[in-house]
PDB file of C-alpha atoms and ligand atoms in Angstrom:
ATOM      1  CA  MET A 139     -13.444 -15.776  10.070  1.00 78.00           C
ATOM      2  CA  GLY A 140     -14.847 -14.179   7.184  1.00 92.00           C
ATOM      3  CA  TYR A 141     -15.305 -10.277   6.288  1.00 97.00           C
ATOM      4  CA  ASN A 142     -18.238  -7.652   6.028  1.00 97.00           C
ATOM      5  CA  ASN A 143     -16.169  -5.685   3.787  1.00 98.00           C
ATOM      6  CA  LEU A 144     -13.602  -7.511   2.066  1.00 98.00           C
ATOM      7  CA  LEU A 145     -12.710 -10.684  -0.552  1.00 98.00           C
ATOM      8  CA  SER A 146      -9.417 -12.135   0.833  1.00 97.00           C
ATOM      9  CA  GLU A 147      -8.386 -15.271  -1.381  1.00 97.00           C
ATOM     10  CA  LYS A 148      -4.711 -16.440  -2.465  1.00 97.00           C
ATOM     11  CA  GLU A 149      -2.910 -18.252  -5.239  1.00 96.00           C
ATOM     12  CA  ALA A 150       0.322 -19.370  -6.891  1.00 95.00           C
ATOM     13  CA  GLY A 151       2.252 -17.118  -3.255  1.00 97.00           C
ATOM     14  CA  ILE A 152       0.330 -14.269  -3.570  1.00 98.00           C
ATOM     15  CA  ALA A 153      -2.688 -13.020  -1.548  1.00 98.00           C
ATOM     16  CA  TYR A 154      -5.226 -10.526  -3.200  1.00 98.00           C
ATOM     17  CA  ILE A 155      -6.857  -8.453  -1.089  1.00 98.00           C
ATOM     18  CA  THR A 156      -9.333  -6.483  -2.122  1.00 98.00           C
ATOM     19  CA  ILE A 157     -12.162  -3.628  -1.062  1.00 98.00           C
ATOM     20  CA  ASN A 158     -15.606  -4.472  -1.371  1.00 98.00           C
ATOM     21  CA  ARG A 159     -17.526  -1.959  -0.669  1.00 97.00           C
ATOM     22  CA  PRO A 160     -18.797  -0.996  -3.635  1.00 94.00           C
ATOM     23  CA  LEU A 161     -21.725   0.888  -3.685  1.00 95.00           C
ATOM     24  CA  LYS A 162     -20.061   3.104  -1.982  1.00 96.00           C
ATOM     25  CA  LEU A 163     -16.938   2.924  -3.408  1.00 98.00           C
ATOM     26  CA  ASN A 164     -15.524   1.217  -1.255  1.00 98.00           C
ATOM     27  CA  ALA A 165     -15.429   4.283   1.602  1.00 97.00           C
ATOM     28  CA  LEU A 166     -13.418   3.364   4.137  1.00 97.00           C
ATOM     29  CA  ASN A 167     -15.096   2.587   7.194  1.00 96.00           C
ATOM     30  CA  SER A 168     -13.461   2.066  10.496  1.00 95.00           C
ATOM     31  CA  GLU A 169     -14.560  -2.081  10.421  1.00 97.00           C
ATOM     32  CA  THR A 170     -13.336  -2.212   7.051  1.00 98.00           C
ATOM     33  CA  ILE A 171     -10.127  -0.689   8.286  1.00 98.00           C
ATOM     34  CA  ARG A 172     -10.233  -2.984  11.515  1.00 97.00           C
ATOM     35  CA  GLU A 173     -10.481  -6.195   8.499  1.00 98.00           C
ATOM     36  CA  LEU A 174      -7.519  -4.512   6.565  1.00 98.00           C
ATOM     37  CA  ASN A 175      -5.693  -4.820   9.607  1.00 98.00           C
ATOM     38  CA  ARG A 176      -6.793  -8.921  10.511  1.00 98.00           C
ATOM     39  CA  ALA A 177      -6.571  -9.438   6.816  1.00 98.00           C
ATOM     40  CA  LEU A 178      -2.482  -7.988   5.737  1.00 98.00           C
ATOM     41  CA  SER A 179      -1.761  -9.418   9.342  1.00 98.00           C
ATOM     42  CA  GLU A 180      -2.569 -13.314   8.761  1.00 97.00           C
ATOM     43  CA  ALA A 181      -0.718 -12.852   4.253  1.00 98.00           C
ATOM     44  CA  ASN A 182       1.950 -11.297   6.373  1.00 97.00           C
ATOM     45  CA  GLU A 183       2.144 -14.258   8.545  1.00 97.00           C
ATOM     46  CA  ASP A 184       1.226 -17.133   6.169  1.00 97.00           C
ATOM     47  CA  SER A 185       4.696 -18.217   4.859  1.00 93.00           C
ATOM     48  CA  ASP A 186       3.554 -19.111   1.708  1.00 95.00           C
ATOM     49  CA  ILE A 187       3.183 -15.595   0.245  1.00 98.00           C
ATOM     50  CA  GLN A 188       5.059 -13.778  -0.656  1.00 98.00           C
ATOM     51  CA  VAL A 189       3.706 -10.509  -2.183  1.00 98.00           C
ATOM     52  CA  ILE A 190       0.138  -8.862  -1.665  1.00 98.00           C
ATOM     53  CA  ILE A 191      -1.987  -7.207  -4.459  1.00 98.00           C
ATOM     54  CA  LEU A 192      -4.231  -4.523  -2.675  1.00 98.00           C
ATOM     55  CA  THR A 193      -7.396  -3.166  -4.865  1.00 98.00           C
ATOM     56  CA  GLY A 194     -10.651  -2.437  -5.093  1.00 98.00           C
ATOM     57  CA  SER A 195     -13.956  -4.478  -6.514  1.00 98.00           C
ATOM     58  CA  GLY A 196     -15.191  -2.803  -9.224  1.00 96.00           C
ATOM     59  CA  GLU A 197     -14.709  -1.153 -12.202  1.00 95.00           C
ATOM     60  CA  LYS A 198     -14.904   2.844 -10.217  1.00 97.00           C
ATOM     61  CA  ALA A 199     -12.663   2.919  -7.657  1.00 98.00           C
ATOM     62  CA  PHE A 200      -9.732   1.866  -5.779  1.00 98.00           C
ATOM     63  CA  VAL A 201     -11.504   3.285  -1.959  1.00 98.00           C
ATOM     64  CA  ALA A 202     -13.417   6.833  -2.412  1.00 97.00           C
ATOM     65  CA  GLY A 203     -12.418   7.961   0.499  1.00 96.00           C
ATOM     66  CA  ALA A 204     -12.432   7.720   4.064  1.00 96.00           C
ATOM     67  CA  ASP A 205     -15.952   6.982   5.140  1.00 95.00           C
ATOM     68  CA  ILE A 206     -17.225  10.954   5.471  1.00 95.00           C
ATOM     69  CA  SER A 207     -20.722   9.632   7.098  1.00 94.00           C
ATOM     70  CA  GLU A 208     -18.953   8.220   9.850  1.00 95.00           C
ATOM     71  CA  PHE A 209     -16.975  11.468  11.371  1.00 95.00           C
ATOM     72  CA  ALA A 210     -19.168  14.080  10.375  1.00 94.00           C
ATOM     73  CA  ASP A 211     -19.644  15.026  13.960  1.00 95.00           C
ATOM     74  CA  PHE A 212     -16.555  14.408  15.954  1.00 96.00           C
ATOM     75  CA  ASP A 213     -15.364  16.333  17.516  1.00 97.00           C
ATOM     76  CA  VAL A 214     -11.667  17.689  18.150  1.00 98.00           C
ATOM     77  CA  GLU A 215     -11.072  14.965  20.107  1.00 98.00           C
ATOM     78  CA  GLU A 216     -12.707  12.307  18.313  1.00 97.00           C
ATOM     79  CA  GLY A 217     -11.245  13.539  15.371  1.00 97.00           C
ATOM     80  CA  LYS A 218      -7.682  13.051  16.457  1.00 98.00           C
ATOM     81  CA  ARG A 219      -7.735   9.704  17.476  1.00 97.00           C
ATOM     82  CA  LEU A 220      -9.592   8.637  14.011  1.00 97.00           C
ATOM     83  CA  ALA A 221      -6.798   9.702  12.764  1.00 97.00           C
ATOM     84  CA  ALA A 222      -4.354   8.346  14.879  1.00 98.00           C
ATOM     85  CA  GLU A 223      -6.086   4.838  15.634  1.00 97.00           C
ATOM     86  CA  GLY A 224      -6.226   4.664  11.413  1.00 97.00           C
ATOM     87  CA  GLN A 225      -2.865   5.218  11.375  1.00 98.00           C
ATOM     88  CA  GLU A 226      -0.919   2.781  13.455  1.00 97.00           C
ATOM     89  CA  LEU A 227      -4.078   0.425  12.695  1.00 97.00           C
ATOM     90  CA  LEU A 228      -3.509  -0.014   9.109  1.00 98.00           C
ATOM     91  CA  PHE A 229      -1.501   2.957   7.379  1.00 98.00           C
ATOM     92  CA  ASN A 230       1.535   2.822   8.625  1.00 98.00           C
ATOM     93  CA  PHE A 231       1.274  -0.788   9.062  1.00 98.00           C
ATOM     94  CA  VAL A 232       1.045  -1.253   5.776  1.00 98.00           C
ATOM     95  CA  GLU A 233       4.120   0.568   5.453  1.00 98.00           C
ATOM     96  CA  ASN A 234       6.234  -1.977   7.636  1.00 98.00           C
ATOM     97  CA  LEU A 235       4.966  -4.951   6.304  1.00 98.00           C
ATOM     98  CA  SER A 236       7.884  -7.474   5.921  1.00 98.00           C
ATOM     99  CA  THR A 237       5.529  -8.030   2.678  1.00 98.00           C
ATOM    100  CA  PRO A 238       5.421  -6.122   0.239  1.00 98.00           C
ATOM    101  CA  VAL A 239       2.265  -5.045  -0.754  1.00 98.00           C
ATOM    102  CA  ILE A 240       1.923  -3.373  -4.022  1.00 99.00           C
ATOM    103  CA  ALA A 241      -1.544  -1.291  -4.866  1.00 99.00           C
ATOM    104  CA  ALA A 242      -3.987  -1.657  -7.802  1.00 98.00           C
ATOM    105  CA  VAL A 243      -5.008   1.217  -8.195  1.00 98.00           C
ATOM    106  CA  ASN A 244      -8.656   0.438  -9.903  1.00 98.00           C
ATOM    107  CA  GLY A 245     -10.555   3.964 -10.068  1.00 98.00           C
ATOM    108  CA  PHE A 246     -11.222   6.540  -8.078  1.00 98.00           C
ATOM    109  CA  ALA A 247      -7.920   6.774  -4.966  1.00 98.00           C
ATOM    110  CA  LEU A 248      -9.142   9.277  -2.786  1.00 98.00           C
ATOM    111  CA  GLY A 249      -8.415  10.611   0.723  1.00 98.00           C
ATOM    112  CA  GLY A 250      -8.084   8.019   2.882  1.00 98.00           C
ATOM    113  CA  GLY A 251      -7.752   5.995  -0.540  1.00 98.00           C
ATOM    114  CA  LEU A 252      -4.813   7.738  -2.580  1.00 98.00           C
ATOM    115  CA  GLU A 253      -3.442   7.905   1.235  1.00 98.00           C
ATOM    116  CA  LEU A 254      -3.841   3.408   1.577  1.00 98.00           C
ATOM    117  CA  ALA A 255      -2.412   3.995  -2.043  1.00 99.00           C
ATOM    118  CA  MET A 256       0.488   5.497  -0.748  1.00 98.00           C
ATOM    119  CA  SER A 257       1.205   3.450   2.432  1.00 98.00           C
ATOM    120  CA  CYS A 258       1.870   0.725   0.037  1.00 98.00           C
ATOM    121  CA  HIS A 259       5.131   0.068  -0.986  1.00 98.00           C
ATOM    122  CA  PHE A 260       4.572   0.928  -4.512  1.00 98.00           C
ATOM    123  CA  ARG A 261       1.597   1.823  -7.303  1.00 98.00           C
ATOM    124  CA  VAL A 262       0.178  -0.049 -10.707  1.00 98.00           C
ATOM    125  CA  ALA A 263      -2.419   2.547 -11.666  1.00 98.00           C
ATOM    126  CA  SER A 264      -5.451   1.610 -14.346  1.00 98.00           C
ATOM    127  CA  GLU A 265      -5.593   3.935 -17.370  1.00 98.00           C
ATOM    128  CA  ASN A 266      -9.214   5.180 -15.541  1.00 98.00           C
ATOM    129  CA  ALA A 267      -7.712   6.353 -11.896  1.00 98.00           C
ATOM    130  CA  ARG A 268      -8.594   9.796 -11.114  1.00 98.00           C
ATOM    131  CA  MET A 269      -5.616  10.429  -7.672  1.00 98.00           C
ATOM    132  CA  GLY A 270      -6.502  13.609  -5.038  1.00 98.00           C
ATOM    133  CA  LEU A 271      -6.674  15.024  -1.372  1.00 98.00           C
ATOM    134  CA  PRO A 272      -9.819  17.069  -1.583  1.00 98.00           C
ATOM    135  CA  GLU A 273      -9.911  17.408   2.440  1.00 98.00           C
ATOM    136  CA  VAL A 274      -9.548  20.731   2.292  1.00 98.00           C
ATOM    137  CA  SER A 275     -12.522  20.901   0.846  1.00 98.00           C
ATOM    138  CA  LEU A 276     -14.707  18.909   3.536  1.00 97.00           C
ATOM    139  CA  GLY A 277     -12.936  21.771   6.261  1.00 97.00           C
ATOM    140  CA  VAL A 278     -10.113  19.163   7.426  1.00 98.00           C
ATOM    141  CA  ILE A 279      -7.116  18.448   6.355  1.00 98.00           C
ATOM    142  CA  PRO A 280      -5.447  14.790   4.888  1.00 98.00           C
ATOM    143  CA  GLY A 281      -5.008  12.955   8.663  1.00 98.00           C
ATOM    144  CA  TYR A 282      -3.945   9.224   7.335  1.00 98.00           C
ATOM    145  CA  GLY A 283      -0.289  10.575   6.404  1.00 98.00           C
ATOM    146  CA  GLY A 284      -0.964  12.196   3.288  1.00 98.00           C
ATOM    147  CA  THR A 285       0.260  15.341   3.765  1.00 98.00           C
ATOM    148  CA  GLN A 286       3.119  13.160   4.719  1.00 98.00           C
ATOM    149  CA  ARG A 287       3.824  11.053   2.033  1.00 98.00           C
ATOM    150  CA  LEU A 288       2.666  12.665  -0.229  1.00 98.00           C
ATOM    151  CA  THR A 289       5.226  15.276  -0.142  1.00 98.00           C
ATOM    152  CA  GLN A 290       7.652  12.076  -0.107  1.00 97.00           C
ATOM    153  CA  LEU A 291       6.703  10.653  -2.914  1.00 98.00           C
ATOM    154  CA  VAL A 292       5.899  13.733  -5.547  1.00 98.00           C
ATOM    155  CA  GLY A 293       8.074  17.134  -3.475  1.00 98.00           C
ATOM    156  CA  LYS A 294       6.904  19.796  -1.543  1.00 98.00           C
ATOM    157  CA  GLY A 295       5.051  21.777  -4.847  1.00 98.00           C
ATOM    158  CA  ARG A 296       3.673  18.946  -6.221  1.00 98.00           C
ATOM    159  CA  ALA A 297       1.687  18.093  -2.696  1.00 98.00           C
ATOM    160  CA  LEU A 298       1.198  21.164  -1.245  1.00 98.00           C
ATOM    161  CA  GLU A 299      -0.732  21.907  -4.914  1.00 98.00           C
ATOM    162  CA  MET A 300      -3.112  18.575  -4.579  1.00 98.00           C
ATOM    163  CA  ILE A 301      -3.711  19.503  -1.070  1.00 98.00           C
ATOM    164  CA  MET A 302      -4.266  22.827  -1.667  1.00 98.00           C
ATOM    165  CA  THR A 303      -6.698  23.167  -4.726  1.00 98.00           C
ATOM    166  CA  ALA A 304      -8.153  19.452  -3.871  1.00 98.00           C
ATOM    167  CA  ALA A 305      -8.085  18.719  -6.948  1.00 98.00           C
ATOM    168  CA  MET A 306      -7.723  15.253  -9.003  1.00 98.00           C
ATOM    169  CA  ILE A 307      -5.180  14.539 -11.378  1.00 98.00           C
ATOM    170  CA  ASN A 308      -5.674  11.632 -14.042  1.00 98.00           C
ATOM    171  CA  ALA A 309      -3.503   8.248 -14.207  1.00 98.00           C
ATOM    172  CA  GLN A 310      -1.227   9.890 -16.197  1.00 98.00           C
ATOM    173  CA  GLN A 311      -0.223  12.713 -14.427  1.00 98.00           C
ATOM    174  CA  ALA A 312       0.487  10.540 -11.180  1.00 98.00           C
ATOM    175  CA  LEU A 313       2.709   8.798 -13.784  1.00 98.00           C
ATOM    176  CA  ASP A 314       5.060  11.893 -14.673  1.00 98.00           C
ATOM    177  CA  CYS A 315       4.932  12.861 -11.068  1.00 98.00           C
ATOM    178  CA  GLY A 316       5.909   9.236  -9.073  1.00 98.00           C
ATOM    179  CA  LEU A 317       2.618   8.085  -7.660  1.00 98.00           C
ATOM    180  CA  VAL A 318       2.753   5.445  -9.425  1.00 98.00           C
ATOM    181  CA  ASN A 319       4.673   3.602 -11.521  1.00 98.00           C
ATOM    182  CA  HIS A 320       2.706   2.086 -14.310  1.00 98.00           C
ATOM    183  CA  VAL A 321      -0.460   2.737 -15.836  1.00 98.00           C
ATOM    184  CA  LEU A 322      -2.595  -0.020 -17.664  1.00 98.00           C
ATOM    185  CA  PRO A 323      -5.418  -0.008 -19.300  1.00 98.00           C
ATOM    186  CA  GLN A 324      -7.975  -1.224 -17.060  1.00 98.00           C
ATOM    187  CA  GLU A 325      -8.500  -4.802 -17.777  1.00 97.00           C
ATOM    188  CA  GLU A 326      -4.667  -5.340 -17.931  1.00 98.00           C
ATOM    189  CA  LEU A 327      -4.285  -4.709 -14.829  1.00 98.00           C
ATOM    190  CA  LEU A 328      -4.091  -7.109 -12.307  1.00 98.00           C
ATOM    191  CA  ASP A 329      -1.839  -9.437 -14.935  1.00 98.00           C
ATOM    192  CA  PHE A 330       0.323  -6.926 -14.453  1.00 98.00           C
ATOM    193  CA  CYS A 331       0.330  -6.365 -10.983  1.00 98.00           C
ATOM    194  CA  GLU A 332       0.854 -10.696 -10.743  1.00 98.00           C
ATOM    195  CA  GLY A 333       3.811 -10.085 -13.341  1.00 98.00           C
ATOM    196  CA  LEU A 334       5.718  -7.941 -11.144  1.00 98.00           C
ATOM    197  CA  ALA A 335       5.173 -10.359  -8.217  1.00 98.00           C
ATOM    198  CA  HIS A 336       5.986 -13.182  -9.873  1.00 98.00           C
ATOM    199  CA  LYS A 337       9.843 -10.905 -10.523  1.00 98.00           C
ATOM    200  CA  ILE A 338       9.869 -10.508  -6.569  1.00 98.00           C
ATOM    201  CA  MET A 339       9.521 -13.656  -5.527  1.00 97.00           C
ATOM    202  CA  LYS A 340      12.099 -14.805  -7.760  1.00 97.00           C
ATOM    203  CA  ASN A 341      14.197 -13.125  -4.527  1.00 98.00           C
ATOM    204  CA  SER A 342      14.883 -13.273  -1.358  1.00 98.00           C
ATOM    205  CA  PRO A 343      12.115 -12.294   0.960  1.00 97.00           C
ATOM    206  CA  VAL A 344      14.285 -12.170   3.695  1.00 97.00           C
ATOM    207  CA  ALA A 345      16.212  -9.617   1.657  1.00 98.00           C
ATOM    208  CA  ILE A 346      13.452  -7.868   0.439  1.00 98.00           C
ATOM    209  CA  ALA A 347      12.036  -7.558   4.037  1.00 98.00           C
ATOM    210  CA  ALA A 348      16.056  -5.734   4.997  1.00 98.00           C
ATOM    211  CA  ALA A 349      15.005  -3.732   2.209  1.00 98.00           C
ATOM    212  CA  ILE A 350      11.575  -2.168   2.617  1.00 98.00           C
ATOM    213  CA  LYS A 351      12.836  -1.587   6.624  1.00 98.00           C
ATOM    214  CA  ALA A 352      16.401   0.634   5.119  1.00 98.00           C
ATOM    215  CA  VAL A 353      14.297   2.001   2.603  1.00 98.00           C
ATOM    216  CA  ASN A 354      11.444   3.224   5.440  1.00 98.00           C
ATOM    217  CA  ALA A 355      13.838   4.150   7.397  1.00 98.00           C
ATOM    218  CA  ASN A 356      14.486   7.234   4.947  1.00 96.00           C
ATOM    219  CA  HIS A 357      11.517   8.781   6.344  1.00 91.00           C
ATOM    220  CA  ASP A 358      11.921   8.346   9.419  1.00 91.00           C
ATOM    221  CA  LYS A 359      13.599  10.996  11.520  1.00 90.00           C
ATOM    222  CA  SER A 360      14.106   9.070  14.198  1.00 94.00           C
ATOM    223  CA  VAL A 361      16.654   6.949  12.630  1.00 96.00           C
ATOM    224  CA  ASN A 362      20.090   7.100  10.690  1.00 97.00           C
ATOM    225  CA  GLY A 363      19.096   5.543   7.509  1.00 97.00           C
ATOM    226  CA  PHE A 364      22.257   4.828   6.222  1.00 98.00           C
ATOM    227  CA  GLN A 365      23.163   3.171  10.064  1.00 98.00           C
ATOM    228  CA  VAL A 366      19.911   1.036   9.482  1.00 98.00           C
ATOM    229  CA  GLU A 367      21.186   0.003   5.818  1.00 98.00           C
ATOM    230  CA  ILE A 368      24.067  -0.975   7.691  1.00 98.00           C
ATOM    231  CA  GLU A 369      22.397  -3.024  10.272  1.00 98.00           C
ATOM    232  CA  GLN A 370      20.159  -5.510   8.027  1.00 98.00           C
ATOM    233  CA  PHE A 371      23.295  -6.052   4.900  1.00 98.00           C
ATOM    234  CA  GLY A 372      24.530  -7.371   8.047  1.00 98.00           C
ATOM    235  CA  HIS A 373      21.505  -8.926   9.223  1.00 97.00           C
ATOM    236  CA  CYS A 374      21.380 -10.319   4.985  1.00 98.00           C
ATOM    237  CA  PHE A 375      24.996 -12.107   5.752  1.00 98.00           C
ATOM    238  CA  GLY A 376      23.533 -14.122   8.875  1.00 98.00           C
ATOM    239  CA  THR A 377      20.738 -16.279   6.759  1.00 98.00           C
ATOM    240  CA  GLU A 378      20.252 -18.990   4.495  1.00 97.00           C
ATOM    241  CA  ASP A 379      18.361 -17.441   2.032  1.00 97.00           C
ATOM    242  CA  PHE A 380      22.896 -15.518   1.812  1.00 98.00           C
ATOM    243  CA  ALA A 381      24.265 -18.421   1.318  1.00 97.00           C
ATOM    244  CA  GLU A 382      21.999 -19.963  -0.772  1.00 97.00           C
ATOM    245  CA  GLY A 383      21.660 -17.119  -2.889  1.00 97.00           C
ATOM    246  CA  THR A 384      25.600 -16.604  -3.070  1.00 97.00           C
ATOM    247  CA  SER A 385      26.058 -20.695  -3.926  1.00 97.00           C
ATOM    248  CA  ALA A 386      23.823 -19.825  -6.592  1.00 97.00           C
ATOM    249  CA  PHE A 387      25.478 -17.620  -8.160  1.00 97.00           C
ATOM    250  CA  LEU A 388      28.773 -19.690  -7.988  1.00 97.00           C
ATOM    251  CA  GLU A 389      27.527 -22.680  -9.196  1.00 97.00           C
ATOM    252  CA  LYS A 390      25.568 -21.285 -11.645  1.00 97.00           C
ATOM    253  CA  ARG A 391      21.953 -22.473 -11.040  1.00 97.00           C
ATOM    254  CA  LYS A 392      19.311 -20.823 -10.060  1.00 96.00           C
ATOM    255  CA  ALA A 393      18.690 -19.920  -6.892  1.00 96.00           C
ATOM    256  CA  ASP A 394      16.096 -21.758  -4.296  1.00 96.00           C
ATOM    257  CA  PHE A 395      15.297 -19.532  -1.496  1.00 97.00           C
ATOM    258  CA  PRO A 396      14.651 -20.887   1.919  1.00 96.00           C
ATOM    259  CA  GLY A 397      13.176 -17.829   3.068  1.00 95.00           C
ATOM    260  CA  LYS A 398      14.823 -17.959   6.012  1.00 95.00           C
TER     261      LYS A 398
HETATM  262  N1  COA B  88     -17.337   8.189   2.587  1.00 59.79           N
HETATM  263  C1  COA B  88     -19.030   8.366   2.630  1.00 59.79           C
HETATM  264  N2  COA B  88     -19.621   7.732   1.223  1.00 59.79           N
HETATM  265  C2  COA B  88     -18.421   7.908   0.427  1.00 59.79           C
HETATM  266  C3  COA B  88     -17.556   8.901  -0.581  1.00 59.79           C
HETATM  267  C4  COA B  88     -16.772   8.204   1.066  1.00 59.79           C
HETATM  268  N3  COA B  88     -15.820   9.357   1.077  1.00 59.79           N
HETATM  269  N4  COA B  88     -17.183   8.581  -1.683  1.00 59.79           N
HETATM  270  C5  COA B  88     -18.650   8.146  -2.509  1.00 59.79           C
HETATM  271  N5  COA B  88     -19.694   7.266  -1.237  1.00 59.79           N
HETATM  272  C6  COA B  88     -21.237   6.816  -1.145  1.00 59.79           C
HETATM  273  C7  COA B  88     -21.556   8.374  -2.136  1.00 59.79           C
HETATM  274  O1  COA B  88     -22.585   9.342  -0.786  1.00 59.79           O
HETATM  275  C8  COA B  88     -22.567   7.694  -3.034  1.00 59.79           C
HETATM  276  O2  COA B  88     -23.761   6.672  -2.268  1.00 59.79           O
HETATM  277  P1  COA B  88     -25.213   6.208  -2.003  1.00 59.79           P
HETATM  278  O3  COA B  88     -25.157   5.777  -2.964  1.00 59.79           O
HETATM  279  O4  COA B  88     -25.409   5.565  -0.955  1.00 59.79           O
HETATM  280  O5  COA B  88     -25.845   8.457  -1.928  1.00 59.79           O
HETATM  281  C9  COA B  88     -22.169   6.439  -3.692  1.00 59.79           C
HETATM  282  O6  COA B  88     -20.321   6.115  -3.021  1.00 59.79           O
HETATM  283  C10 COA B  88     -22.048   6.571  -4.858  1.00 59.79           C
HETATM  284  O7  COA B  88     -21.363   8.092  -5.007  1.00 59.79           O
HETATM  285  P2  COA B  88     -21.001   9.196  -5.766  1.00 59.79           P
HETATM  286  O8  COA B  88     -21.143  10.456  -5.624  1.00 59.79           O
HETATM  287  O9  COA B  88     -22.888   8.827  -6.148  1.00 59.79           O
HETATM  288  O10 COA B  88     -20.904   8.617  -7.236  1.00 59.79           O
HETATM  289  P3  COA B  88     -20.263   9.462  -8.287  1.00 59.79           P
HETATM  290  O11 COA B  88     -19.822   8.868  -9.357  1.00 59.79           O
HETATM  291  O12 COA B  88     -21.123  10.329  -8.209  1.00 59.79           O
HETATM  292  O13 COA B  88     -18.385  10.234  -7.677  1.00 59.79           O
HETATM  293  C11 COA B  88     -17.175  10.895  -6.493  1.00 59.79           C
HETATM  294  C12 COA B  88     -17.179   9.726  -7.218  1.00 59.79           C
HETATM  295  C13 COA B  88     -15.441   9.952  -5.943  1.00 59.79           C
HETATM  296  C14 COA B  88     -17.009  12.233  -7.109  1.00 59.79           C
HETATM  297  C15 COA B  88     -18.088  11.248  -5.470  1.00 59.79           C
HETATM  298  O14 COA B  88     -18.350  10.045  -4.207  1.00 59.79           O
HETATM  299  C16 COA B  88     -16.680  11.429  -4.473  1.00 59.79           C
HETATM  300  O15 COA B  88     -16.634  12.706  -4.420  1.00 59.79           O
HETATM  301  N6  COA B  88     -16.456  11.158  -3.045  1.00 59.79           N
HETATM  302  C17 COA B  88     -15.788  11.431  -2.084  1.00 59.79           C
HETATM  303  C18 COA B  88     -14.604  11.813  -1.776  1.00 59.79           C
HETATM  304  C19 COA B  88     -14.039  12.639  -1.096  1.00 59.79           C
HETATM  305  O16 COA B  88     -14.143  13.804  -0.719  1.00 59.79           O
HETATM  306  N7  COA B  88     -12.764  11.611   0.287  1.00 59.79           N
HETATM  307  C20 COA B  88     -12.393  11.787   1.178  1.00 59.79           C
HETATM  308  C21 COA B  88     -12.866  11.631   2.782  1.00 59.79           C
HETATM  309  S1  COA B  88     -12.232  12.630   3.112  1.00 59.79           S
END
């Protein structure tokens, strides 16, 4: 089944998922959120796919936010449901995928767009990218995890300044505060992300999935992250990838991970 709001392609172990509503600057309406859930699930379950690159279509926007036209007349209960369903279907979902997801932030990443980029495992931006959480300018707060993830990524003071001023920061400022890992000219963005994907793909997919679980545990107050790390570390010893990785090292050859 195809998508109304996405382009989804795969090539050489990488899934490219592109949010494709350029006339609305790729704003996330509820159908797009459901389609993203489906495309990401399919890529995550596809054993040929080792990295997902998520980006926006056009040269102007990654995602300019949740689609304001969809929630402008919501009441309190509808507002709560919007945030809860979105967090479950997309934002928490992306963060907990076992396949690495790189956000290629190719322009505006505002509100839900920045929240989506922050849910990805890490972010790379183009020089023209602009990022912000402008929700208080609309009389609301970020509801797709932005208050939590921005604080985790840049610290409380910077997060509160960005949220309270509703101001956008540019790519260099995002790099300086650790919100993105790299900044590239727009025409080099996807190639650079592919280069990172190829480095990731040389390593054990099961160990990478275990690393995502352990790192995410750092931000989950219901678990002890050190304990999760011990469990995931132990789990790796029972995998074929561990047998292959250690044998390859001892035999002085390149590992060929079965991904099991
Ligand atoms: N929701 C719904 N539609 C959006 C949108 C959003 N978050 N962001 C942009 N759009 C639409 C605009 O309404 C416009 O549609 P139209 O052509 O049918 O009128 C189209 O995308 C192009 O946007 P426009 O505002 O004309 O582009 P611009 O270059 O002048 O400004 C932005 C770009 C990003 C600064 C501006 O679109 C903006 O402020 N968007 C909202 C950002 C926001 O508050 N996001 C958080 C939502 S919680």
